[in-house]
């Protein structure tokens, strides 16, 4: 049984920072702790230590990693306890919907030495401004990259036999749903990212999500071969059959699906194409490239688009690395002035309160 499932609730995309934060924990949550506090106040460390304690007690955990630093956490959820902890600071500001009833704010800013922090005011303001300037530039490069991605997709789509793809969809739907009939109640979908564009490069957490699923269908094919279309068809059939599903979106184009998980059927339909290559000995490979007439495809423009696309992504990563380096300097302004011993006492009390829901 998987104990830690790693996903992203937000991403650096061609539309800017794209948030699925409202999908982190269901509205029937028992309790949600919202962490507030500046860089270096220990929010991610706080959550990592809680994960360690809960895993030691045998609970499975969902970790929500940060697209601005894949090694940091934006949130954690213990599904069995219906309890979560979320970083509620920018760019993913989270405020309570049901304050006191469900959500509770923990302000780690209470545990810093305010006088010492104020002495570094000018440096903090300068670094914060420099950090903020990196992201709009990265997003402009991503928008330009998406234009090239769309052109690559269109070049291949025009040479793809969609009738053949449709036949593949029909076979796949029969295999996945085994003749299940539509129900009077519709299913529901949780939307997240399995991969992200980060300062560390493209990071893919797909193995932690789908490993162990009995039925794995791996869709291979270049942009434009219809992978997302296939996923949307399967998604619609799942909804009609009243199933809960998890839809994982493309980090460049967040409107597009990359993967679909159907837990009740122990089924994962996965796309495998750079940067999220996925291989599995148990998986059934469906290669949509076989539906492409390569003679009809404009190879020269496709190659040109690909080279420019990769060049733009390099610029995106450069900006994100620059932003992270500045953020690291910001953290250095706060870390020496934090009362981490007091924060650790708060964290221990939070773990005790979380575990109490095991008996509710």
Coordinates of C-alpha atoms in Angstrom, one line a residue:
X1 CA 0.0 0.0 0.0
X2 CA 1.4 3.4 -1.0
X3 CA 1.9 5.6 2.1
X4 CA 2.9 8.8 0.4
X5 CA 1.3 10.1 -2.7
X6 CA 3.0 13.1 -4.3
X7 CA 1.1 15.6 -6.4
X8 CA 1.0 19.4 -7.2
X9 CA -2.0 21.5 -6.5
X10 CA -0.6 24.5 -8.3
X11 CA 1.7 25.0 -11.3
X12 CA 3.7 27.5 -13.4
X13 CA 1.7 27.4 -16.7
X14 CA 1.2 29.4 -19.8
X15 CA -1.7 31.0 -18.0
X16 CA 0.5 32.1 -15.1
X17 CA 0.2 30.4 -11.7
X18 CA -2.7 28.0 -12.0
X19 CA -4.3 26.8 -8.8
X20 CA -6.2 23.7 -7.9
X21 CA -5.9 24.6 -4.2
X22 CA -9.7 24.2 -3.7
X23 CA -9.2 20.5 -4.6
X24 CA -6.6 19.7 -1.9
X25 CA -9.2 18.6 0.7
X26 CA -12.9 17.9 0.4
X27 CA -15.5 20.2 1.9
X28 CA -16.5 17.4 4.4
X29 CA -13.0 17.8 6.0
X30 CA -12.9 17.4 9.8
X31 CA -10.2 20.0 10.2
X32 CA -7.8 22.2 8.1
X33 CA -4.9 24.0 9.5
X34 CA -3.8 27.0 7.4
X35 CA -0.2 28.1 7.9
X36 CA 0.7 31.7 7.5
X37 CA 4.1 33.3 7.7
X38 CA 6.9 34.6 5.5
X39 CA 9.7 32.8 3.7
X40 CA 11.9 30.9 6.1
X41 CA 9.3 30.6 8.9
X42 CA 9.3 26.8 8.6
X43 CA 6.0 26.0 7.0
X44 CA 7.3 23.2 4.8
X45 CA 9.5 21.8 7.6
X46 CA 6.4 21.9 9.9
X47 CA 4.4 19.8 7.4
X48 CA 7.3 17.4 6.7
X49 CA 7.6 16.5 10.3
X50 CA 3.8 16.0 10.6
X51 CA 4.0 13.6 7.6
X52 CA 6.8 11.7 9.3
X53 CA 4.8 11.3 12.5
X54 CA 1.6 10.3 10.7
X55 CA 3.4 7.8 8.5
X56 CA 5.0 6.2 11.6
X57 CA 1.5 5.7 12.9
X58 CA 0.5 3.9 9.7
X59 CA -1.5 6.6 7.9
X60 CA -1.3 7.2 4.2
X61 CA -0.5 10.8 3.2
X62 CA -1.0 13.0 0.2
X63 CA 1.8 15.5 -0.2
X64 CA 1.3 18.6 -2.3
X65 CA 4.6 19.8 -3.6
X66 CA 5.5 23.4 -4.5
X67 CA 6.1 24.3 -8.2
X68 CA 8.4 27.1 -7.1
X69 CA 10.6 24.6 -5.3
X70 CA 9.8 20.9 -5.8
X71 CA 11.5 20.0 -2.6
X72 CA 9.1 22.1 -0.5
X73 CA 5.5 21.3 0.5
X74 CA 2.4 23.4 -0.2
X75 CA 0.1 21.1 1.8
X76 CA -0.5 17.7 3.2
X77 CA -3.7 15.6 3.7
X78 CA -4.4 12.5 5.8
X79 CA -7.4 11.2 3.8
X80 CA -8.4 8.6 6.5
X81 CA -8.6 11.3 9.1
X82 CA -10.0 14.0 6.8
X83 CA -7.5 16.4 8.1
X84 CA -5.1 18.7 6.2
X85 CA -2.5 21.4 6.6
X86 CA -2.1 24.0 3.8
X87 CA 0.3 26.8 3.2
X88 CA -2.0 29.8 2.9
X89 CA 0.5 32.4 1.7
X90 CA 0.9 34.0 -1.8
X91 CA 0.7 33.0 -4.6
X92 CA -1.9 30.5 -3.3
X93 CA -3.6 32.6 -0.6
X94 CA -6.0 30.5 1.3
X95 CA -8.5 31.9 3.9
X96 CA -11.0 30.1 6.0
X97 CA -14.5 29.4 4.5
X98 CA -15.8 28.0 7.8
X99 CA -13.5 29.7 10.4
X100 CA -13.6 28.0 13.7
X101 CA -15.8 25.2 12.4
X102 CA -13.4 23.6 9.9
X103 CA -10.4 25.8 9.3
X104 CA -7.9 27.3 11.7
X105 CA -5.1 29.7 11.0
X106 CA -1.7 29.1 12.5
X107 CA 0.4 32.2 12.2
X108 CA 4.1 31.3 12.3
X109 CA 4.8 35.0 12.2
X110 CA 4.1 35.1 15.9
X111 CA 7.4 33.2 16.5
X112 CA 9.9 35.6 14.9
X113 CA 11.9 38.4 16.5
X114 CA 10.2 41.4 15.0
X115 CA 12.8 43.9 16.0
X116 CA 15.6 42.0 14.3
X117 CA 13.4 41.4 11.1
X118 CA 12.6 45.1 10.9
X119 CA 16.4 45.9 10.8
X120 CA 16.5 44.1 7.5
X121 CA 13.5 45.9 6.0
X122 CA 15.2 47.4 3.0
X123 CA 16.8 44.1 2.0
X124 CA 13.6 42.2 2.4
X125 CA 11.7 44.7 0.3
X126 CA 14.4 44.7 -2.4
X127 CA 14.6 40.9 -2.6
X128 CA 10.8 40.5 -2.6
X129 CA 10.5 42.9 -5.5
X130 CA 13.2 41.1 -7.5
X131 CA 11.7 37.7 -6.8
X132 CA 8.2 38.9 -8.0
X133 CA 9.7 40.2 -11.3
X134 CA 11.0 36.8 -12.3
X135 CA 7.6 35.1 -12.6
X136 CA 5.8 37.3 -15.1
X137 CA 8.8 36.9 -17.4
X138 CA 8.8 33.1 -17.0
X139 CA 5.0 33.1 -17.8
X140 CA 5.6 35.2 -20.9
X141 CA 8.1 32.6 -22.1
X142 CA 5.6 29.8 -21.3
X143 CA 2.9 31.5 -23.3
X144 CA 5.3 31.8 -26.2
X145 CA 6.2 28.1 -25.8
X146 CA 2.5 27.1 -25.7
X147 CA 2.0 28.8 -29.1
X148 CA 4.8 26.6 -30.5
X149 CA 3.3 23.6 -28.8
X150 CA -0.1 24.4 -30.3
X151 CA 1.6 24.6 -33.8
X152 CA 3.3 21.2 -33.3
X153 CA 0.0 19.8 -32.2
X154 CA -1.8 21.2 -35.2
X155 CA 0.8 19.9 -37.7
X156 CA 0.5 16.4 -36.3
X157 CA -3.3 16.5 -35.8
X158 CA -3.8 17.4 -39.5
X159 CA -1.8 14.2 -40.5
X160 CA -3.6 11.9 -37.9
X161 CA -6.4 9.5 -38.9
X162 CA -9.0 10.5 -36.2
X163 CA -11.2 7.6 -37.3
X164 CA -8.5 5.1 -36.2
X165 CA -8.1 7.0 -32.9
X166 CA -11.9 6.8 -32.4
X167 CA -11.7 3.0 -32.9
X168 CA -9.0 2.8 -30.2
X169 CA -11.1 4.9 -27.8
X170 CA -14.0 2.5 -28.3
X171 CA -11.9 -0.6 -27.5
X172 CA -10.3 1.2 -24.5
X173 CA -13.7 2.2 -23.1
X174 CA -15.0 -1.4 -23.3
X175 CA -11.9 -2.7 -21.5
X176 CA -12.0 -0.1 -18.7
X177 CA -15.7 -0.2 -18.0
X178 CA -16.6 -3.8 -18.8
X179 CA -20.1 -3.0 -19.9
X180 CA -21.0 -0.9 -16.9
X181 CA -24.2 1.0 -17.5
X182 CA -24.8 4.7 -17.0
X183 CA -26.3 5.6 -13.6
X184 CA -28.9 8.2 -12.6
X185 CA -26.2 9.9 -10.4
X186 CA -23.2 11.5 -12.0
X187 CA -19.6 10.8 -10.9
X188 CA -17.2 13.5 -9.8
X189 CA -13.7 14.6 -10.6
X190 CA -10.8 15.9 -8.6
X191 CA -8.4 18.1 -10.6
X192 CA -4.6 18.3 -9.9
X193 CA -1.2 18.2 -11.5
X194 CA 1.0 15.1 -11.5
X195 CA 4.0 17.1 -12.9
X196 CA 5.2 20.7 -12.8
X197 CA 7.6 23.2 -14.3
X198 CA 10.0 24.0 -11.4
X199 CA 13.4 25.5 -10.8
X200 CA 14.7 21.9 -10.6
X201 CA 13.4 21.4 -14.2
X202 CA 10.3 19.4 -15.2
X203 CA 9.4 17.2 -12.2
X204 CA 7.1 14.3 -12.6
X205 CA 5.5 12.5 -9.5
X206 CA 3.4 10.1 -11.6
X207 CA 5.0 6.9 -10.2
X208 CA 3.8 7.8 -6.6
X209 CA 0.3 8.2 -8.0
X210 CA -0.2 5.2 -10.2
X211 CA 2.2 2.5 -9.0
X212 CA 0.2 -0.4 -7.7
X213 CA -2.8 0.1 -10.0
X214 CA -3.9 -3.2 -11.4
X215 CA -5.0 -1.8 -14.8
X216 CA -2.6 0.6 -16.5
X217 CA -3.1 1.9 -20.0
X218 CA -0.2 4.0 -21.3
X219 CA -1.0 6.4 -24.2
X220 CA 2.1 7.2 -26.3
X221 CA 2.0 9.7 -29.1
X222 CA 3.3 13.1 -30.0
X223 CA 1.3 16.3 -29.4
X224 CA -1.7 16.2 -31.8
X225 CA -2.3 12.5 -31.9
X226 CA -5.3 12.8 -29.7
X227 CA -4.1 11.7 -26.2
X228 CA -6.1 14.4 -24.4
X229 CA -9.2 13.6 -26.5
X230 CA -9.0 10.0 -25.6
X231 CA -8.8 10.9 -21.9
X232 CA -11.8 13.2 -22.1
X233 CA -13.9 10.4 -23.7
X234 CA -12.9 8.0 -20.9
X235 CA -13.6 10.8 -18.3
X236 CA -17.1 11.4 -19.7
X237 CA -18.0 7.7 -19.6
X238 CA -16.7 7.5 -16.0
X239 CA -18.9 10.5 -15.0
X240 CA -21.9 8.8 -16.6
X241 CA -21.2 5.7 -14.5
X242 CA -21.1 7.6 -11.2
X243 CA -17.4 7.0 -10.6
X244 CA -15.0 9.2 -8.6
X245 CA -11.9 10.1 -10.7
X246 CA -8.7 12.1 -10.5
X247 CA -7.8 14.2 -13.6
X248 CA -4.2 15.3 -13.8
X249 CA -3.6 18.3 -16.0
X250 CA -0.8 19.4 -18.3
X251 CA 1.6 21.9 -16.6
X252 CA 2.1 23.9 -19.9
X253 CA -1.6 24.0 -20.9
X254 CA -3.7 23.4 -17.7
X255 CA -6.9 23.1 -19.7
X256 CA -5.6 19.9 -21.2
X257 CA -5.6 16.5 -19.5
X258 CA -2.5 14.4 -19.1
X259 CA -3.7 11.4 -17.0
X260 CA -6.8 10.0 -15.5
X261 CA -7.1 7.7 -12.4
X262 CA -10.2 5.7 -11.6
X263 CA -9.6 4.3 -8.1
X264 CA -12.7 2.1 -7.8
X265 CA -11.7 0.3 -11.0
X266 CA -8.0 0.2 -10.0
X267 CA -7.4 1.8 -13.4
X268 CA -5.0 4.5 -14.6
X269 CA -5.0 5.9 -18.1
X270 CA -1.6 7.6 -18.5
X271 CA 0.1 9.6 -21.2
X272 CA 3.8 9.0 -21.6
X273 CA 5.5 11.8 -23.5
X274 CA 8.4 14.1 -22.5
X275 CA 8.8 15.4 -19.8
X276 CA 6.5 12.8 -18.1
X277 CA 7.8 9.5 -19.5
X278 CA 6.2 6.5 -17.7
X279 CA 7.1 2.9 -18.2
X280 CA 5.5 -0.2 -16.6
X281 CA 5.9 -3.9 -17.3
X282 CA 2.2 -4.4 -16.4
X283 CA 0.9 -1.5 -18.5
X284 CA -0.9 -1.9 -21.8
X285 CA 0.8 0.5 -24.3
X286 CA -1.4 2.3 -26.8
X287 CA 0.8 4.0 -29.4
X288 CA -1.2 6.7 -31.2
X289 CA 1.8 7.6 -33.3
X290 CA 0.6 4.6 -35.5
X291 CA -2.4 6.7 -36.5
X292 CA -0.1 9.4 -38.0
X293 CA 0.7 9.6 -41.8
X294 CA 4.3 10.9 -41.5
X295 CA 4.4 11.6 -45.3
X296 CA 1.6 14.2 -44.9
X297 CA 3.2 15.8 -41.9
X298 CA 5.3 19.1 -42.3
X299 CA 8.5 17.8 -40.8
X300 CA 10.5 21.0 -41.4
X301 CA 8.2 23.3 -39.4
X302 CA 7.7 20.6 -36.8
X303 CA 11.5 20.4 -36.2
X304 CA 11.7 24.2 -36.1
X305 CA 8.9 24.5 -33.6
X306 CA 10.5 21.8 -31.4
X307 CA 13.9 23.6 -31.3
X308 CA 12.3 26.9 -30.4
X309 CA 10.0 25.3 -27.9
X310 CA 13.0 23.7 -26.0
X311 CA 14.9 27.0 -26.2
X312 CA 12.0 28.9 -24.6
X313 CA 11.6 26.2 -21.8
X314 CA 15.3 26.7 -21.0
X315 CA 14.6 30.4 -20.5
X316 CA 11.6 29.5 -18.2
X317 CA 13.8 27.3 -16.0
X318 CA 16.4 30.0 -15.9
X319 CA 13.9 32.5 -14.6
X320 CA 12.5 30.0 -12.0
X321 CA 16.0 29.2 -10.8
X322 CA 16.7 32.9 -10.4
X323 CA 13.5 33.4 -8.5
X324 CA 14.4 30.5 -6.2
X325 CA 17.9 31.8 -5.6
X326 CA 16.3 35.2 -4.5
X327 CA 13.8 33.4 -2.3
X328 CA 16.6 31.5 -0.6
X329 CA 18.2 34.8 0.2
X330 CA 14.9 36.0 1.6
X331 CA 14.7 32.9 3.8
X332 CA 18.2 33.8 5.2
X333 CA 16.7 37.1 6.5
X334 CA 14.1 35.2 8.5
X335 CA 15.6 31.9 9.6
X336 CA 18.1 33.2 12.1
X337 CA 15.3 35.3 13.7
X338 CA 12.8 32.5 14.2
X339 CA 11.9 30.8 17.5
X340 CA 11.8 27.3 16.1
X341 CA 11.7 25.7 19.5
X342 CA 8.3 27.3 20.1
X343 CA 7.1 26.3 16.6
X344 CA 8.1 22.7 17.3
X345 CA 5.8 22.8 20.4
X346 CA 3.0 24.0 18.3
X347 CA 3.6 21.3 15.7
X348 CA 3.5 18.5 18.4
X349 CA 0.2 19.8 19.6
X350 CA -1.2 19.8 16.0
X351 CA -0.1 16.2 15.6
X352 CA -1.9 15.2 18.8
X353 CA -5.0 17.0 17.6
X354 CA -4.9 15.3 14.2
X355 CA -4.5 11.9 15.7
X356 CA -7.5 12.5 17.9
X357 CA -9.7 12.3 14.8
X358 CA -8.8 8.6 14.5
X359 CA -11.2 8.0 17.3
X360 CA -14.1 10.2 16.0

